Coordinates of C-alpha atoms and ligand atoms in Angstrom, one line a residue:
M74 CA 21.7 3.0 -35.9
Q75 CA 22.2 5.9 -33.5
K76 CA 25.7 6.5 -32.5
I77 CA 25.8 8.2 -29.1
I78 CA 28.9 9.6 -27.2
I79 CA 28.3 9.4 -23.6
T80 CA 30.8 11.6 -21.8
G81 CA 32.0 10.7 -18.1
G82 CA 30.8 7.1 -18.6
A83 CA 33.4 5.8 -16.2
G84 CA 32.1 7.8 -13.4
F85 CA 29.4 7.0 -10.9
I86 CA 26.3 8.1 -12.7
G87 CA 27.8 7.9 -16.1
S88 CA 28.6 4.1 -15.7
H89 CA 25.0 3.5 -14.8
V90 CA 23.8 5.5 -17.9
V91 CA 26.2 3.6 -20.1
R92 CA 25.2 0.2 -18.8
R93 CA 21.4 1.0 -19.3
F94 CA 22.0 2.3 -22.8
V95 CA 24.1 -0.6 -23.9
K96 CA 21.8 -3.3 -22.4
T97 CA 18.5 -1.6 -23.4
Y98 CA 19.4 -0.6 -26.9
P99 CA 21.5 -3.2 -28.6
N100 CA 21.0 -1.4 -32.0
Y101 CA 22.7 1.7 -30.7
N102 CA 26.4 2.4 -30.8
I103 CA 27.6 3.6 -27.5
I104 CA 30.8 5.3 -27.1
N105 CA 32.1 6.1 -23.6
L106 CA 34.3 9.1 -23.8
D107 CA 36.2 9.7 -20.4
K108 CA 39.5 11.2 -19.2
L109 CA 39.7 8.6 -16.3
T110 CA 40.3 11.2 -13.6
Y111 CA 40.6 10.0 -10.0
A112 CA 36.7 9.6 -10.2
G113 CA 36.7 7.6 -13.4
N114 CA 37.1 3.9 -13.2
L115 CA 36.5 1.2 -15.9
E116 CA 35.9 -1.4 -13.3
N117 CA 32.6 0.2 -13.1
L118 CA 31.7 -1.3 -16.5
R119 CA 33.4 -4.7 -16.4
D120 CA 30.2 -6.4 -17.0
I121 CA 29.3 -4.8 -20.3
E122 CA 32.9 -4.1 -21.5
N123 CA 32.8 -6.7 -24.2
E124 CA 29.3 -5.9 -25.6
P125 CA 29.5 -5.5 -29.3
N126 CA 27.6 -2.1 -29.3
Y127 CA 30.0 -0.5 -26.7
R128 CA 33.3 1.1 -27.1
F129 CA 35.6 3.2 -24.7
I130 CA 37.7 6.1 -25.8
K131 CA 40.1 7.9 -23.3
G132 CA 40.2 11.6 -23.8
D133 CA 39.9 15.0 -22.3
I134 CA 36.9 17.3 -23.2
V135 CA 39.2 20.2 -22.5
D136 CA 41.4 19.3 -25.5
L137 CA 39.6 21.1 -28.3
E138 CA 41.7 19.3 -31.2
F139 CA 41.0 15.9 -29.8
I140 CA 37.2 16.6 -29.4
N141 CA 37.0 18.1 -33.0
S142 CA 38.8 15.1 -34.4
L143 CA 36.5 12.7 -32.4
F144 CA 33.5 14.4 -33.9
D145 CA 35.1 14.1 -37.5
N146 CA 35.9 10.5 -37.1
E147 CA 33.0 9.2 -35.3
K148 CA 30.2 11.4 -36.6
P149 CA 27.9 10.8 -33.6
D150 CA 24.1 11.4 -33.7
A151 CA 23.9 12.5 -30.0
V152 CA 25.9 13.4 -26.9
I153 CA 24.9 12.6 -23.3
H154 CA 27.1 14.9 -21.5
L155 CA 28.0 13.7 -17.8
A156 CA 31.8 14.4 -17.8
A157 CA 32.5 16.9 -15.0
E158 CA 34.5 17.6 -11.8
S159 CA 31.6 16.9 -9.5
H160 CA 32.7 17.2 -5.9
V161 CA 31.8 20.6 -4.1
D162 CA 34.7 20.2 -1.6
R163 CA 37.3 19.9 -4.3
S164 CA 35.8 22.9 -6.1
I165 CA 36.6 24.9 -3.0
S166 CA 40.2 24.0 -3.0
S167 CA 40.8 23.9 -6.9
P168 CA 38.1 26.0 -8.7
L169 CA 40.0 26.4 -11.9
E170 CA 39.7 22.7 -12.7
F171 CA 36.1 23.0 -12.5
V172 CA 36.0 26.0 -14.9
M173 CA 38.2 24.0 -17.4
T174 CA 36.2 20.7 -17.5
N175 CA 32.7 21.9 -16.6
V176 CA 32.7 25.2 -18.6
V177 CA 35.4 24.9 -21.3
G178 CA 34.9 21.3 -21.7
T179 CA 31.2 21.7 -22.3
V180 CA 31.7 24.6 -24.7
N181 CA 34.2 22.4 -26.7
L182 CA 31.7 19.7 -27.0
L183 CA 29.0 22.2 -28.1
N184 CA 31.3 23.7 -30.7
A185 CA 32.2 20.4 -32.1
A186 CA 28.6 19.3 -32.3
R187 CA 27.5 22.5 -33.8
Q188 CA 30.0 22.1 -36.7
S189 CA 29.4 18.3 -37.2
W190 CA 25.6 18.6 -37.0
K191 CA 25.1 21.6 -39.3
G192 CA 22.2 20.9 -41.6
R193 CA 20.9 18.2 -39.5
Y194 CA 20.1 19.7 -36.1
D195 CA 16.6 18.1 -36.2
Q196 CA 18.2 14.6 -36.3
T197 CA 20.7 15.0 -33.6
R198 CA 20.5 15.9 -29.8
F199 CA 22.9 17.3 -27.2
Y200 CA 21.6 16.2 -23.7
H201 CA 23.4 18.1 -20.9
V202 CA 23.3 16.4 -17.3
S203 CA 23.2 19.1 -14.8
T204 CA 22.4 19.6 -11.0
D205 CA 19.9 21.1 -8.7
E206 CA 22.8 23.1 -7.0
V207 CA 22.5 25.6 -9.8
Y208 CA 19.4 26.9 -8.1
G209 CA 21.2 27.7 -4.9
T210 CA 19.8 26.8 -1.6
L211 CA 16.3 26.8 0.0
G212 CA 15.0 27.8 3.5
E213 CA 12.7 25.6 5.3
D214 CA 9.9 25.7 2.7
G215 CA 9.5 25.4 -1.1
M216 CA 11.1 23.5 -3.8
F217 CA 13.3 24.0 -7.0
T218 CA 11.0 24.0 -10.0
E219 CA 12.4 24.5 -13.6
E220 CA 11.5 28.1 -13.3
T221 CA 13.5 28.8 -10.2
A222 CA 16.2 31.6 -10.8
Y223 CA 19.8 30.3 -10.8
D224 CA 21.7 31.3 -7.8
P225 CA 24.8 29.1 -7.5
H226 CA 27.1 29.3 -4.4
S227 CA 29.9 27.0 -4.8
P228 CA 32.5 27.1 -7.5
Y229 CA 31.1 23.6 -8.6
S230 CA 27.6 24.8 -8.8
A231 CA 28.8 28.1 -10.6
S232 CA 30.5 26.1 -13.2
K233 CA 27.6 23.8 -13.7
A234 CA 25.3 26.9 -14.0
S235 CA 27.6 28.4 -16.5
S236 CA 27.6 25.3 -18.6
D237 CA 23.7 25.1 -18.5
H238 CA 23.6 28.7 -19.9
F239 CA 26.1 27.8 -22.6
V240 CA 23.9 24.8 -23.6
R241 CA 20.8 27.1 -23.8
A242 CA 22.7 29.7 -25.7
Y243 CA 23.6 27.2 -28.3
Q244 CA 20.0 26.0 -28.8
D245 CA 18.7 29.6 -29.0
T246 CA 21.5 31.0 -31.2
Y247 CA 22.4 28.2 -33.5
G248 CA 19.2 26.2 -33.5
M249 CA 20.9 23.1 -32.2
D250 CA 18.5 20.5 -30.5
A251 CA 19.5 20.6 -26.7
V252 CA 17.9 19.2 -23.5
I253 CA 19.1 19.7 -19.9
S254 CA 18.1 17.8 -16.8
N255 CA 18.8 19.1 -13.3
C256 CA 18.9 16.3 -10.7
S257 CA 19.3 16.1 -6.9
N258 CA 21.8 14.0 -4.9
N259 CA 22.3 10.5 -6.3
Y260 CA 23.3 7.4 -4.2
G261 CA 24.0 3.8 -5.3
S262 CA 26.7 1.5 -6.3
F263 CA 30.0 2.7 -7.8
H264 CA 29.7 6.1 -5.8
F265 CA 33.1 7.3 -5.2
P266 CA 33.8 7.5 -1.4
E267 CA 34.6 11.1 -1.1
K268 CA 30.7 11.8 -1.2
L269 CA 28.7 11.5 2.0
I270 CA 27.0 8.1 1.7
P271 CA 29.8 5.9 0.3
L272 CA 32.3 7.8 2.7
A273 CA 30.1 7.1 5.7
I274 CA 29.6 3.4 4.8
H275 CA 33.4 2.9 4.3
N276 CA 34.3 4.7 7.6
I277 CA 31.6 2.9 9.7
K278 CA 32.8 -0.4 8.3
Q279 CA 36.4 0.4 9.2
N280 CA 35.4 1.9 12.6
K281 CA 36.8 5.3 11.6
P282 CA 35.4 8.6 12.6
V283 CA 32.4 9.6 10.3
P284 CA 32.8 13.4 9.7
V285 CA 29.6 15.4 9.8
Y286 CA 29.9 19.1 8.6
G287 CA 28.6 21.7 11.0
K288 CA 25.7 20.5 13.1
G289 CA 24.5 17.9 10.4
E290 CA 21.3 20.0 9.9
N291 CA 21.8 20.5 6.1
I292 CA 19.2 18.8 3.8
R293 CA 19.7 16.8 0.7
D294 CA 17.0 15.2 -1.6
W295 CA 18.3 11.6 -2.4
L296 CA 17.6 9.6 -5.6
W297 CA 18.7 6.1 -6.4
V298 CA 21.3 6.3 -9.3
E299 CA 19.4 3.8 -11.4
D300 CA 16.3 5.9 -11.3
H301 CA 18.3 8.9 -12.5
A302 CA 19.7 6.7 -15.4
R303 CA 16.1 5.8 -16.3
A304 CA 15.1 9.4 -16.1
I305 CA 17.8 10.4 -18.6
D306 CA 16.7 7.6 -21.0
V307 CA 13.1 8.8 -20.8
I308 CA 14.1 12.5 -21.3
F309 CA 16.7 11.7 -24.1
H310 CA 14.0 9.9 -26.1
N311 CA 10.9 11.9 -25.4
A312 CA 11.7 15.6 -24.6
K313 CA 11.1 18.3 -27.0
A314 CA 14.1 20.3 -28.1
G315 CA 15.0 23.1 -25.7
Q316 CA 13.3 21.5 -22.8
T317 CA 14.6 21.4 -19.2
Y318 CA 13.5 18.8 -16.7
N319 CA 14.1 18.5 -12.9
I320 CA 14.7 15.0 -11.5
G321 CA 14.4 14.2 -7.9
G322 CA 13.1 11.5 -5.5
H323 CA 10.8 13.7 -3.1
N324 CA 13.0 12.3 -0.5
E325 CA 14.6 15.0 1.9
W326 CA 16.9 13.9 4.7
K327 CA 18.8 15.9 7.2
N328 CA 22.4 14.7 7.0
I329 CA 22.5 13.7 10.6
D330 CA 19.4 11.7 10.3
L331 CA 20.8 9.7 7.3
I332 CA 24.0 9.1 9.0
N333 CA 22.2 7.7 12.0
L334 CA 19.9 5.5 9.7
L335 CA 23.2 4.2 8.0
C336 CA 24.6 3.4 11.5
T337 CA 21.5 1.4 12.4
I338 CA 21.6 -0.6 9.1
L339 CA 25.3 -1.2 9.5
D340 CA 25.1 -2.2 13.1
K341 CA 22.5 -4.9 11.9
K342 CA 24.6 -6.0 9.0
L343 CA 27.9 -6.2 10.7
G344 CA 26.6 -7.9 14.0
R345 CA 27.4 -4.8 16.2
E346 CA 25.4 -3.7 19.3
V347 CA 22.7 -1.2 18.8
G348 CA 24.3 2.3 18.9
E349 CA 27.9 1.1 18.5
S350 CA 28.4 2.6 14.8
A351 CA 26.7 5.9 15.9
R352 CA 29.6 6.5 18.4
L353 CA 31.7 7.1 15.3
I354 CA 29.9 10.3 14.3
T355 CA 32.3 13.2 14.6
Y356 CA 31.2 16.9 13.9
V357 CA 33.8 18.7 11.9
T358 CA 34.2 22.2 10.6
D359 CA 31.5 23.0 8.3
R360 CA 32.0 23.4 4.4
A361 CA 32.5 26.9 3.3
G362 CA 29.3 28.3 1.8
H363 CA 27.3 25.3 2.6
D364 CA 23.9 25.3 1.1
L365 CA 21.3 24.5 3.7
R366 CA 18.5 22.6 1.8
Y367 CA 17.9 21.1 -1.6
A368 CA 14.4 19.8 -2.6
I369 CA 13.3 19.0 -6.2
D370 CA 9.8 19.4 -7.7
A371 CA 9.8 16.8 -10.4
T372 CA 6.2 17.4 -11.4
K373 CA 6.8 18.3 -14.8
L374 CA 8.8 15.2 -15.6
K375 CA 6.0 13.0 -14.1
N376 CA 3.2 14.8 -15.8
E377 CA 4.8 15.1 -19.4
L378 CA 6.9 12.0 -19.5
G379 CA 5.5 9.7 -16.9
W380 CA 8.8 9.2 -14.9
V381 CA 8.6 8.4 -11.1
P382 CA 11.1 6.8 -8.8
S383 CA 11.0 3.0 -8.8
I384 CA 12.1 2.3 -5.2
T385 CA 11.8 3.8 -1.8
F386 CA 14.9 5.3 0.0
E387 CA 15.0 2.5 2.6
E388 CA 15.1 -0.1 -0.1
G389 CA 17.6 1.8 -2.2
L390 CA 19.8 2.5 0.9
E391 CA 19.9 -1.2 2.0
K392 CA 20.8 -2.3 -1.6
T393 CA 23.6 0.3 -1.6
V394 CA 25.0 -0.8 1.9
D395 CA 24.8 -4.6 0.6
W396 CA 26.6 -3.7 -2.4
Y397 CA 29.5 -1.9 -0.7
L398 CA 29.9 -4.7 1.7
A399 CA 30.0 -7.3 -1.2
N400 CA 32.4 -5.2 -3.2
E401 CA 35.3 -4.7 -0.9
E402 CA 37.9 -5.0 -3.7
W403 CA 36.3 -2.2 -5.6
L404 CA 36.4 0.0 -2.5
T405 CA 40.0 -1.0 -1.6
N406 CA 41.1 -0.2 -5.2
V407 CA 39.4 3.3 -5.5
T408 CA 40.6 4.2 -1.8
S409 CA 44.2 3.5 -2.4
G410 CA 46.9 6.0 -3.9
S411 CA 45.7 9.4 -4.2
Y412 CA 42.5 9.1 -2.3
Q413 CA 44.6 8.9 0.8
Q414 CA 46.2 12.2 0.2
Y415 CA 42.9 13.7 -0.5
Y416 CA 41.4 12.4 2.6
K417 CA 44.1 13.5 4.8
G418 CA 44.0 17.1 3.4
Q419 CA 40.2 17.3 3.7
Y420 CA 39.8 15.9 7.2
N421 CA 42.9 17.1 8.8
N422 CA 44.5 13.6 9.4
R423 CA 41.5 12.3 11.2
Ligands
NAD640 P1 31.9 11.6 -11.1 O1 32.7 12.5 -10.4 O2 31.6 10.2 -10.4 O3 32.3 11.2 -12.6 C1 32.7 12.1 -13.6 C2 33.4 11.5 -14.7 O4 33.8 12.4 -15.6 C3 34.6 10.6 -14.4 O5 34.6 9.4 -14.8 C4 35.8 11.4 -14.8 O6 36.8 10.8 -15.2 C5 35.1 12.2 -16.0 N1 35.8 13.3 -16.4 C6 36.2 14.4 -15.5 N2 36.9 15.3 -16.1 C7 36.9 15.0 -17.5 C8 37.4 15.5 -18.6 N3 38.1 16.8 -18.6 N4 37.3 14.9 -19.8 C9 36.7 13.7 -19.8 N5 36.2 13.0 -18.8 C10 36.3 13.8 -17.7 O7 30.5 12.4 -11.2 P2 29.0 11.9 -11.1 O8 28.7 12.0 -9.8 O9 28.9 10.5 -11.8 O10 28.2 13.0 -11.9 C11 28.1 12.9 -13.2 C12 27.4 14.2 -13.8 O11 26.1 14.3 -13.2 C13 28.1 15.5 -13.5 O12 28.0 16.3 -14.7 C14 27.5 16.0 -12.3 O13 27.5 17.5 -12.3 C15 26.0 15.6 -12.5 N6 25.1 15.4 -11.3 C16 25.7 14.6 -10.3 C17 24.8 14.3 -9.1 C18 25.4 13.4 -8.0 O14 24.6 13.3 -7.1 N7 26.6 12.8 -8.1 C19 23.5 14.9 -9.1 C20 23.1 15.6 -10.0 C21 23.8 15.9 -11.2
DAU641 O1 22.5 18.0 -5.5 C1 23.3 17.4 -6.4 C2 24.8 17.4 -6.0 O2 24.9 16.3 -5.0 C3 25.6 16.9 -7.3 O3 25.5 17.9 -8.2 C4 27.1 16.9 -6.8 O4 27.9 16.4 -8.1 C5 27.2 15.9 -5.7 O5 28.4 15.7 -5.3 C6 26.3 16.1 -4.5 O6 26.7 17.4 -3.9 P1 26.7 17.5 -2.3 O7 27.7 18.5 -1.8 O8 25.3 17.7 -1.8 O9 27.0 16.0 -1.9 P2 28.1 15.4 -0.8 O10 28.0 14.0 -0.8 O11 29.5 16.0 -1.1 O12 27.6 16.1 0.6 C7 26.1 15.7 0.9 C8 25.9 16.5 2.3 O13 26.7 16.0 3.3 C9 26.2 17.9 2.2 O14 25.3 18.7 3.1 C10 27.7 18.1 2.8 C11 27.6 16.8 3.9 N1 28.8 16.1 4.1 C12 29.7 15.9 3.1 C13 30.8 15.1 3.3 C14 31.7 14.6 2.1 C15 29.2 15.9 5.5 O15 28.6 16.3 6.4 N2 30.4 15.4 5.8 C16 31.2 15.0 4.6 O16 32.3 14.3 5.0

């Protein structure tokens, strides 16, 4: 029986990965290790919380003693590491938290794994979930491949780039089995509403201004979160040690076009006049150091491991909007308390 620690399993992507592994592999023992920061929410996993192959452990990956004793007690066979501070805007106001969790936390896990797995590196695996933002920004043409040089611009992407380098260093120096994937922007259910898509859905629904940074011309490459979770499953089980895979949906959207599409979908679903929601679009001060364009070339993953996205963006976005409209209580719970403070600070009381 494989015992896998999934870090950050109470967050957006982590909860989809945990659900997929718990349901698909009843013979695996899945431990969800999460600190439950503002972004972590056990409500994301209500449907599987009583499954016999699932356990939740609350803990901080920055706490070295805790991480060492966790490995001593649990003796896991693998780690799938998603825990991170993940929001670029927060990294601009509080970079140190990103260094602590994303860099120090990752190195703590690597160290504990290195000690605990000595003598059986060939039977263990450290899977590091990273981002396309480590590659920096693109102009009008081109795509990020696995060979693109790292060129991070935000404190968030710099911290993720650093953690990727540490993972490779542990593979190269100690011979540990490590794999990394770098994925583009995800969307779907349980996405915390500080990020563009859920924030826009929430604001449109509430008839509040929809903040668009700069001129709305920045481009992101969107992937349905359940397709990311499936890619992680495929890579975890099939990649050779030391490999890196880019994951993406071949689905580039200018922010303003995406927001207009969401407005159209919501006009229909909320029974509004055509164009009513789009009146909420409000251009606000641009993000500092705002990367212009991301685009992922996921050819390696397709050719070597056979992964391709399962649904179109239009289908995925509609499903996502339906989920947010049907899960008002989840949205109300996560947007109460500290979210209000954050929102006021970020958008100048709008
Ligand atoms: P998220 O912010 O929704 O969730 C992060 C989770 O990590 C939360 O549950 C939080 O409680 C937990 N966490 C934070 N600090 C912790 C600590 N010190 N110890 C233990 N747990 C801690 O993030 P997400 O969007 O689900 O992203 C998950 C991972 O995927 C991150 O590593 C991120 O860099 C990467 N990623 C995200 C995207 C995206 O579009 N969201 C795309 C590519 C890669
Ligand atoms: O590319 C992968 C990355 O995608 C992940 O590594 C990050 O964890 C994840 O947060 C995401 O980063 P982005 O910065 O691209 O996502 P965000 O949803 O914050 O912003 C998407 C785009 O929308 C970006 O160009 C900034 C813009 N934006 C964002 C917000 C929150 C706005 O115009 N208005 C907003 O209010």
